[in-house]
Amino acid sequence: MRRSWKMALAGGLRCCRRVLSWVPVLVIVLVVLWSYYAYVFELCLVTILSPAEKVIYLILYHAIFVFFAWTYWKSIFTLPQQPNQKFHLSYTDKERYENEQRPEVQKQMLIDMAKKLPVYTRTGSGAVRFCERCHLIKPDRCHHCSVCAMCVLKMDHHCPWVNNCIGFSNYKYFLQFLAYSVLYCLYIATTVFSYFIKYWRLSVSFLQLPFPGQEAFCTPVFTSGLEKNGFNLGFIKNIQQVFGNNKKFWLIPIGSSLGDGHFFPMRSMNESQNPLLANEESWEEEDMQDRSETLYSTYQHLHTTITHEVYRILCLEPFRLRNTSPWWIESSTIPKLSVIHMRCRYLRTLQVT
């Protein structure tokens, strides 16, 4: 009863091991499928607007992708090749070898058997290379794989990323897979690089990163009213707020952010209202309070409306600007935006003064 229980447990562990061994392969497959979707659909079919560029990119991509997937498939499902039957001990020789207790006699028996085989390599001690588990004389460059539980011809290694033993039968496929995977990555990086730079420039120039994404969509409300850039101190100072003033700590994952998380420097507040700045007298006159708040609210409303619309177009559809004329850059619309911008600047000037 106890023996059968141990056998069942061992069988269950072997089953779990076989299932888990496919996890690295599944990871690679998912990454490749995601890259296929991102490149074919998001880049070629949605972002790129030139038909000729689309066709060229898709043809070259699929040519590389087919060979990449093909060699990966062959590396996984090509079974490792084992030594043929003539390298195995016969039933009689196996019994003689196992019944012999003297090591020197066993060694001589293997030497006599190896004389009939094309075997030229030996162990470090000069003995014939013999596998005690498979009961065979190992051919040259043959090794026993503990994962596959077999002797594999021209064994290189057992690769978890293909869940297979790399040897004579799939060595070529594996090297081709490595070459095509490098080519696949280089091709994607080369063709996507220009669009990545465009997207990054548009995003950084507009959002002034690093700036909390939550405040980019939900404008903070201060006591004086809405202020979208109330905590935006500019790109450099925003970096310093997050990473600290000491640049040698910027790449090290230790706490170096400025402040304690309860109070933050503000852009639009005067120094008397900001708890992090020194106390000074208020620079606004009491009789200008109502007029300034009215002008400032009007400015904020126009600024927020335009900013949200431009952000939606720049960040959600950053690459549709190429070879197109959206409504907000048409010749008939530019004067309207210029007028609105001038009004905003005028209102801003009145609010400040």
Tab-separated table of C-alpha atoms in Angstrom:
chain	number	residue	atom	x	y	z
A	1	MET	CA	0.000	0.000	0.000
A	2	ARG	CA	2.753	2.384	0.944
A	3	ARG	CA	4.731	1.519	-2.167
A	4	SER	CA	1.756	2.167	-4.434
A	5	TRP	CA	1.214	5.521	-2.720
A	6	LYS	CA	4.817	6.525	-3.394
A	7	MET	CA	4.509	5.464	-7.018
A	8	ALA	CA	1.346	7.539	-7.425
A	9	LEU	CA	3.049	10.545	-5.835
A	10	ALA	CA	6.064	10.184	-8.128
A	11	GLY	CA	3.767	9.940	-11.139
A	12	GLY	CA	1.928	13.095	-10.093
A	13	LEU	CA	5.181	14.993	-9.653
A	14	ARG	CA	6.357	13.902	-13.092
A	15	CYS	CA	3.071	15.082	-14.596
A	16	CYS	CA	3.361	18.483	-12.893
A	17	ARG	CA	6.935	18.767	-14.086
A	18	ARG	CA	5.916	18.115	-17.674
A	19	VAL	CA	3.177	20.747	-17.485
A	20	LEU	CA	5.417	23.386	-15.876
A	21	SER	CA	8.153	22.760	-18.433
A	22	TRP	CA	5.899	24.360	-21.066
A	23	VAL	CA	5.593	27.655	-19.162
A	24	PRO	CA	8.720	29.282	-20.743
A	25	VAL	CA	7.483	28.275	-24.205
A	26	LEU	CA	4.076	29.771	-23.440
A	27	VAL	CA	5.729	33.025	-22.347
A	28	ILE	CA	7.615	33.334	-25.637
A	29	VAL	CA	4.502	32.503	-27.663
A	30	LEU	CA	2.477	35.178	-25.863
A	31	VAL	CA	5.203	37.780	-26.365
A	32	VAL	CA	5.440	36.951	-30.072
A	33	LEU	CA	1.654	37.118	-30.485
A	34	TRP	CA	1.585	40.501	-28.759
A	35	SER	CA	4.390	41.780	-31.003
A	36	TYR	CA	2.496	40.529	-34.054
A	37	TYR	CA	-0.644	42.405	-33.037
A	38	ALA	CA	1.253	45.575	-32.142
A	39	TYR	CA	3.239	45.650	-35.368
A	40	VAL	CA	0.685	44.454	-37.926
A	41	PHE	CA	-2.480	46.055	-36.588
A	42	GLU	CA	-1.409	49.035	-34.494
A	43	LEU	CA	1.550	50.165	-36.600
A	44	CYS	CA	0.996	49.010	-40.183
A	45	LEU	CA	-2.793	49.044	-40.440
A	46	VAL	CA	-3.627	51.940	-38.117
A	47	THR	CA	-0.648	54.257	-37.742
A	48	ILE	CA	1.043	54.128	-41.159
A	49	LEU	CA	-1.086	55.919	-43.711
A	50	SER	CA	1.042	55.475	-46.825
A	51	PRO	CA	-0.222	52.407	-48.780
A	52	ALA	CA	3.187	51.715	-50.301
A	53	GLU	CA	4.908	51.844	-46.922
A	54	LYS	CA	2.262	49.554	-45.458
A	55	VAL	CA	2.757	46.925	-48.176
A	56	ILE	CA	6.563	46.974	-47.937
A	57	TYR	CA	6.569	46.753	-44.142
A	58	LEU	CA	4.008	43.933	-44.070
A	59	ILE	CA	5.751	41.846	-46.742
A	60	LEU	CA	9.174	42.067	-45.103
A	61	TYR	CA	7.735	41.506	-41.643
A	62	HIS	CA	5.805	38.384	-42.601
A	63	ALA	CA	8.772	36.953	-44.503
A	64	ILE	CA	10.924	37.196	-41.369
A	65	PHE	CA	8.069	36.147	-39.092
A	66	VAL	CA	7.388	32.933	-41.063
A	67	PHE	CA	10.997	31.757	-40.832
A	68	PHE	CA	11.189	32.821	-37.192
A	69	ALA	CA	8.071	30.847	-36.242
A	70	TRP	CA	9.019	27.919	-38.468
A	71	THR	CA	12.480	27.448	-36.925
A	72	TYR	CA	11.043	27.849	-33.424
A	73	TRP	CA	8.465	25.156	-34.144
A	74	LYS	CA	11.147	22.810	-35.486
A	75	SER	CA	13.375	23.443	-32.462
A	76	ILE	CA	10.543	22.507	-30.117
A	77	PHE	CA	8.975	19.509	-31.810
A	78	THR	CA	11.981	17.817	-33.412
A	79	LEU	CA	12.635	14.869	-31.138
A	80	PRO	CA	16.193	14.364	-29.880
A	81	GLN	CA	17.955	11.578	-31.740
A	82	GLN	CA	19.183	8.646	-29.654
A	83	PRO	CA	22.008	6.200	-30.462
A	84	ASN	CA	20.904	3.329	-32.662
A	85	GLN	CA	20.595	-0.227	-31.478
A	86	LYS	CA	24.159	-1.342	-32.193
A	87	PHE	CA	25.442	0.888	-29.385
A	88	HIS	CA	23.154	-0.801	-26.867
A	89	LEU	CA	24.399	-3.847	-24.987
A	90	SER	CA	22.793	-7.084	-25.981
A	91	TYR	CA	20.831	-8.983	-23.372
A	92	THR	CA	23.736	-11.414	-22.878
A	93	ASP	CA	26.387	-8.697	-22.646
A	94	LYS	CA	24.209	-6.734	-20.255
A	95	GLU	CA	23.891	-9.718	-17.910
A	96	ARG	CA	27.628	-10.419	-18.052
A	97	TYR	CA	28.429	-6.781	-17.302
A	98	GLU	CA	26.018	-6.505	-14.375
A	99	ASN	CA	27.041	-9.824	-12.838
A	100	GLU	CA	30.736	-8.944	-12.989
A	101	GLN	CA	31.888	-7.444	-9.691
A	102	ARG	CA	35.442	-6.531	-10.651
A	103	PRO	CA	35.696	-2.981	-12.133
A	104	GLU	CA	38.800	-3.769	-14.178
A	105	VAL	CA	37.058	-6.673	-15.855
A	106	GLN	CA	34.017	-4.546	-16.612
A	107	LYS	CA	36.317	-1.947	-18.119
A	108	GLN	CA	37.941	-4.518	-20.364
A	109	MET	CA	34.569	-5.864	-21.441
A	110	LEU	CA	33.519	-2.394	-22.611
A	111	ILE	CA	36.804	-1.934	-24.464
A	112	ASP	CA	36.237	-5.183	-26.345
A	113	MET	CA	32.692	-4.191	-27.258
A	114	ALA	CA	33.800	-0.704	-28.380
A	115	LYS	CA	36.319	-2.139	-30.850
A	116	LYS	CA	33.429	-2.960	-33.186
A	117	LEU	CA	31.994	0.568	-32.962
A	118	PRO	CA	33.160	3.948	-34.376
A	119	VAL	CA	33.985	5.305	-30.925
A	120	TYR	CA	37.157	7.331	-30.435
A	121	THR	CA	36.587	9.355	-27.278
A	122	ARG	CA	37.152	8.144	-23.729
A	123	THR	CA	36.552	9.326	-20.187
A	124	GLY	CA	39.147	11.244	-18.231
A	125	SER	CA	40.471	7.975	-16.827
A	126	GLY	CA	40.738	6.416	-20.285
A	127	ALA	CA	37.684	4.160	-19.975
A	128	VAL	CA	35.007	3.697	-22.600
A	129	ARG	CA	32.148	6.154	-22.178
A	130	PHE	CA	29.279	4.020	-20.959
A	131	CYS	CA	25.806	5.142	-19.781
A	132	GLU	CA	24.704	3.195	-16.725
A	133	ARG	CA	21.082	4.304	-17.127
A	134	CYS	CA	20.556	3.634	-20.816
A	135	HIS	CA	22.975	0.642	-20.841
A	136	LEU	CA	24.771	1.696	-23.996
A	137	ILE	CA	28.207	2.740	-25.135
A	138	LYS	CA	28.043	6.451	-25.813
A	139	PRO	CA	28.967	7.539	-29.333
A	140	ASP	CA	31.322	10.466	-29.670
A	141	ARG	CA	29.757	13.764	-28.486
A	142	CYS	CA	26.781	11.881	-27.072
A	143	HIS	CA	25.647	12.718	-23.543
A	144	HIS	CA	22.867	11.704	-21.210
A	145	CYS	CA	20.196	14.374	-20.601
A	146	SER	CA	18.766	14.124	-17.106
A	147	VAL	CA	15.694	16.142	-18.100
A	148	CYS	CA	14.836	14.044	-21.156
A	149	ALA	CA	16.066	10.883	-19.404
A	150	MET	CA	17.859	9.633	-22.507
A	151	CYS	CA	21.193	9.740	-24.280
A	152	VAL	CA	21.174	12.383	-27.025
A	153	LEU	CA	23.470	12.417	-30.039
A	154	LYS	CA	25.708	15.488	-30.220
A	155	MET	CA	24.006	16.924	-27.185
A	156	ASP	CA	24.638	20.639	-26.619
A	157	HIS	CA	22.255	21.494	-23.780
A	158	HIS	CA	18.664	21.222	-22.662
A	159	CYS	CA	16.936	24.523	-23.453
A	160	PRO	CA	13.885	25.391	-21.299
A	161	TRP	CA	12.778	28.045	-23.830
A	162	VAL	CA	12.079	25.350	-26.405
A	163	ASN	CA	11.402	22.616	-23.827
A	164	ASN	CA	13.669	20.298	-25.749
A	165	CYS	CA	17.174	18.953	-25.781
A	166	ILE	CA	19.398	20.643	-28.362
A	167	GLY	CA	21.380	17.993	-30.197
A	168	PHE	CA	22.141	16.518	-33.579
A	169	SER	CA	18.547	16.388	-34.782
A	170	ASN	CA	17.635	20.026	-34.107
A	171	TYR	CA	20.956	21.825	-33.701
A	172	LYS	CA	20.579	23.544	-37.073
A	173	TYR	CA	17.001	24.575	-36.339
A	174	PHE	CA	18.016	26.039	-33.011
A	175	LEU	CA	20.818	28.156	-34.502
A	176	GLN	CA	18.450	29.330	-37.224
A	177	PHE	CA	15.889	30.200	-34.584
A	178	LEU	CA	18.438	32.345	-32.753
A	179	ALA	CA	19.462	34.088	-35.971
A	180	TYR	CA	15.882	34.778	-37.075
A	181	SER	CA	14.885	35.952	-33.608
A	182	VAL	CA	17.694	38.538	-33.672
A	183	LEU	CA	16.688	39.587	-37.189
A	184	TYR	CA	13.043	39.765	-36.102
A	185	CYS	CA	13.839	42.058	-33.184
A	186	LEU	CA	16.193	44.259	-35.229
A	187	TYR	CA	13.647	44.663	-38.019
A	188	ILE	CA	10.883	45.683	-35.626
A	189	ALA	CA	13.159	48.071	-33.732
A	190	THR	CA	14.398	49.681	-36.950
A	191	THR	CA	10.999	50.238	-38.529
A	192	VAL	CA	9.278	51.351	-35.325
A	193	PHE	CA	12.040	53.670	-34.107
A	194	SER	CA	10.998	56.764	-36.082
A	195	TYR	CA	7.380	56.471	-34.948
A	196	PHE	CA	8.483	55.913	-31.375
A	197	ILE	CA	10.522	59.134	-31.484
A	198	LYS	CA	7.533	61.060	-32.868
A	199	TYR	CA	5.255	59.720	-30.168
A	200	TRP	CA	7.788	60.427	-27.423
A	201	ARG	CA	8.422	63.985	-28.580
A	202	LEU	CA	4.730	64.786	-28.777
A	203	SER	CA	4.005	63.228	-25.384
A	204	VAL	CA	6.934	64.843	-23.573
A	205	SER	CA	6.481	68.271	-25.116
A	206	PHE	CA	2.797	68.324	-24.231
A	207	LEU	CA	2.613	66.615	-20.863
A	208	GLN	CA	5.903	67.946	-19.470
A	209	LEU	CA	6.696	64.505	-18.044
A	210	PRO	CA	7.174	63.340	-15.361
A	211	PHE	CA	3.796	64.720	-14.255
A	212	PRO	CA	1.123	62.600	-12.509
A	213	GLY	CA	-1.225	61.167	-15.164
A	214	GLN	CA	-4.175	61.502	-12.832
A	215	GLU	CA	-3.831	65.294	-12.790
A	216	ALA	CA	-3.512	65.382	-16.584
A	217	PHE	CA	-7.103	64.119	-16.868
A	218	CYS	CA	-8.607	65.533	-13.676
A	219	THR	CA	-7.651	69.188	-13.202
A	220	PRO	CA	-6.787	70.010	-9.561
A	221	VAL	CA	-9.103	72.523	-7.903
A	222	PHE	CA	-7.406	75.095	-5.664
A	223	THR	CA	-9.004	77.705	-3.457
A	224	SER	CA	-8.507	80.184	-6.287
A	225	GLY	CA	-10.129	77.883	-8.858
A	226	LEU	CA	-9.048	75.289	-11.424
A	227	GLU	CA	-5.338	75.116	-12.156
A	228	LYS	CA	-4.270	72.295	-14.450
A	229	ASN	CA	-0.570	73.045	-14.049
A	230	GLY	CA	-0.751	74.007	-10.422
A	231	PHE	CA	1.872	71.461	-9.384
A	232	ASN	CA	3.800	71.534	-12.644
A	233	LEU	CA	7.133	73.206	-11.916
A	234	GLY	CA	8.637	72.438	-15.326
A	235	PHE	CA	10.405	69.368	-16.643
A	236	ILE	CA	13.657	69.710	-14.698
A	237	LYS	CA	12.048	70.593	-11.381
A	238	ASN	CA	9.460	67.847	-11.801
A	239	ILE	CA	12.337	65.388	-12.227
A	240	GLN	CA	13.966	66.710	-9.079
A	241	GLN	CA	10.714	66.396	-7.133
A	242	VAL	CA	10.584	62.680	-7.958
A	243	PHE	CA	14.268	61.692	-7.968
A	244	GLY	CA	15.731	64.281	-5.607
A	245	ASN	CA	18.477	66.866	-5.979
A	246	ASN	CA	21.350	64.413	-5.630
A	247	LYS	CA	21.888	62.939	-9.097
A	248	LYS	CA	24.017	60.065	-7.858
A	249	PHE	CA	20.903	58.525	-6.306
A	250	TRP	CA	18.771	58.787	-9.462
A	251	LEU	CA	19.608	55.283	-10.718
A	252	ILE	CA	19.575	53.631	-7.295
A	253	PRO	CA	16.221	52.395	-5.901
A	254	ILE	CA	16.391	54.274	-2.607
A	255	GLY	CA	14.095	56.969	-1.267
A	256	SER	CA	15.299	60.376	-2.466
A	257	SER	CA	12.087	62.204	-3.430
A	258	LEU	CA	11.726	65.733	-2.107
A	259	GLY	CA	9.283	66.435	0.681
A	260	ASP	CA	7.292	64.022	2.814
A	261	GLY	CA	4.292	63.524	0.525
A	262	HIS	CA	2.009	65.844	2.484
A	263	PHE	CA	2.880	69.206	0.935
A	264	PHE	CA	4.142	70.046	-2.560
A	265	PRO	CA	5.493	73.212	-4.187
A	266	MET	CA	2.856	74.962	-6.271
A	267	ARG	CA	3.308	76.978	-9.397
A	268	SER	CA	0.450	79.442	-9.309
A	269	MET	CA	0.253	80.142	-5.578
A	270	ASN	CA	2.183	83.035	-4.124
A	271	GLU	CA	4.772	82.411	-1.449
A	272	SER	CA	2.530	83.342	1.450
A	273	GLN	CA	0.067	80.601	0.486
A	274	ASN	CA	2.689	77.893	-0.137
A	275	PRO	CA	3.753	76.114	3.093
A	276	LEU	CA	7.087	75.079	1.534
A	277	LEU	CA	8.121	78.632	0.673
A	278	ALA	CA	9.037	81.551	2.872
A	279	ASN	CA	6.303	83.801	4.248
A	280	GLU	CA	6.035	87.140	2.489
A	281	GLU	CA	3.369	89.766	2.157
A	282	SER	CA	0.606	89.244	-0.400
A	283	TRP	CA	1.301	90.905	-3.764
A	284	GLU	CA	-2.333	91.309	-4.805
A	285	GLU	CA	-4.357	94.304	-3.794
A	286	GLU	CA	-7.699	93.687	-2.086
A	287	ASP	CA	-9.688	95.763	-4.580
A	288	MET	CA	-8.339	93.698	-7.521
A	289	GLN	CA	-9.370	90.346	-6.014
A	290	ASP	CA	-12.782	89.998	-7.642
A	291	ARG	CA	-11.632	91.194	-11.060
A	292	SER	CA	-8.600	88.869	-11.080
A	293	GLU	CA	-10.634	85.837	-10.047
A	294	THR	CA	-13.191	86.486	-12.797
A	295	LEU	CA	-10.554	86.899	-15.500
A	296	TYR	CA	-8.601	83.910	-14.215
A	297	SER	CA	-11.654	81.625	-14.244
A	298	THR	CA	-12.433	82.659	-17.821
A	299	TYR	CA	-8.846	81.961	-18.837
A	300	GLN	CA	-8.841	78.590	-17.101
A	301	HIS	CA	-12.037	77.533	-18.828
A	302	LEU	CA	-10.654	78.338	-22.287
A	303	HIS	CA	-7.249	76.878	-21.493
A	304	THR	CA	-8.669	73.610	-20.115
A	305	THR	CA	-11.032	73.146	-23.058
A	306	ILE	CA	-8.296	73.602	-25.655
A	307	THR	CA	-5.744	71.594	-23.675
A	308	HIS	CA	-7.992	68.541	-23.276
A	309	GLU	CA	-8.902	68.524	-26.970
A	310	VAL	CA	-5.278	68.858	-28.117
A	311	TYR	CA	-4.182	66.186	-25.629
A	312	ARG	CA	-6.814	63.792	-26.940
A	313	ILE	CA	-5.561	64.170	-30.495
A	314	LEU	CA	-1.836	64.280	-29.729
A	315	CYS	CA	-1.676	61.380	-27.301
A	316	LEU	CA	-4.462	59.081	-28.425
A	317	GLU	CA	-3.846	59.474	-32.142
A	318	PRO	CA	-0.246	60.727	-32.274
A	319	PHE	CA	0.640	59.328	-35.668
A	320	ARG	CA	-2.473	60.319	-37.600
A	321	LEU	CA	-0.900	63.735	-38.187
A	322	ARG	CA	1.166	62.379	-41.032
A	323	ASN	CA	-0.220	63.012	-44.522
A	324	THR	CA	-3.505	64.253	-43.027
A	325	SER	CA	-5.094	67.564	-42.254
A	326	PRO	CA	-7.141	67.224	-39.054
A	327	TRP	CA	-9.649	69.893	-38.201
A	328	TRP	CA	-7.400	71.561	-35.700
A	329	ILE	CA	-4.525	72.148	-38.162
A	330	GLU	CA	-6.571	73.065	-41.209
A	331	SER	CA	-5.885	76.498	-42.638
A	332	SER	CA	-9.396	77.625	-41.790
A	333	THR	CA	-9.007	76.572	-38.176
A	334	ILE	CA	-5.548	77.938	-37.412
A	335	PRO	CA	-6.720	81.588	-37.311
A	336	LYS	CA	-9.484	80.601	-34.894
A	337	LEU	CA	-7.023	78.920	-32.586
A	338	SER	CA	-4.697	81.908	-32.865
A	339	VAL	CA	-7.481	84.255	-31.814
A	340	ILE	CA	-8.409	82.033	-28.874
A	341	HIS	CA	-4.752	81.758	-27.876
A	342	MET	CA	-4.320	85.532	-28.040
A	343	ARG	CA	-7.427	85.998	-25.913
A	344	CYS	CA	-6.081	83.529	-23.370
A	345	ARG	CA	-2.748	85.350	-23.256
A	346	TYR	CA	-4.533	88.654	-22.864
A	347	LEU	CA	-6.662	87.320	-20.035
A	348	ARG	CA	-3.581	85.788	-18.442
A	349	THR	CA	-1.818	89.141	-18.629
A	350	LEU	CA	-4.749	90.897	-17.019
A	351	GLN	CA	-4.904	88.272	-14.270
A	352	VAL	CA	-1.205	88.615	-13.485
A	353	THR	CA	-1.171	92.378	-13.601
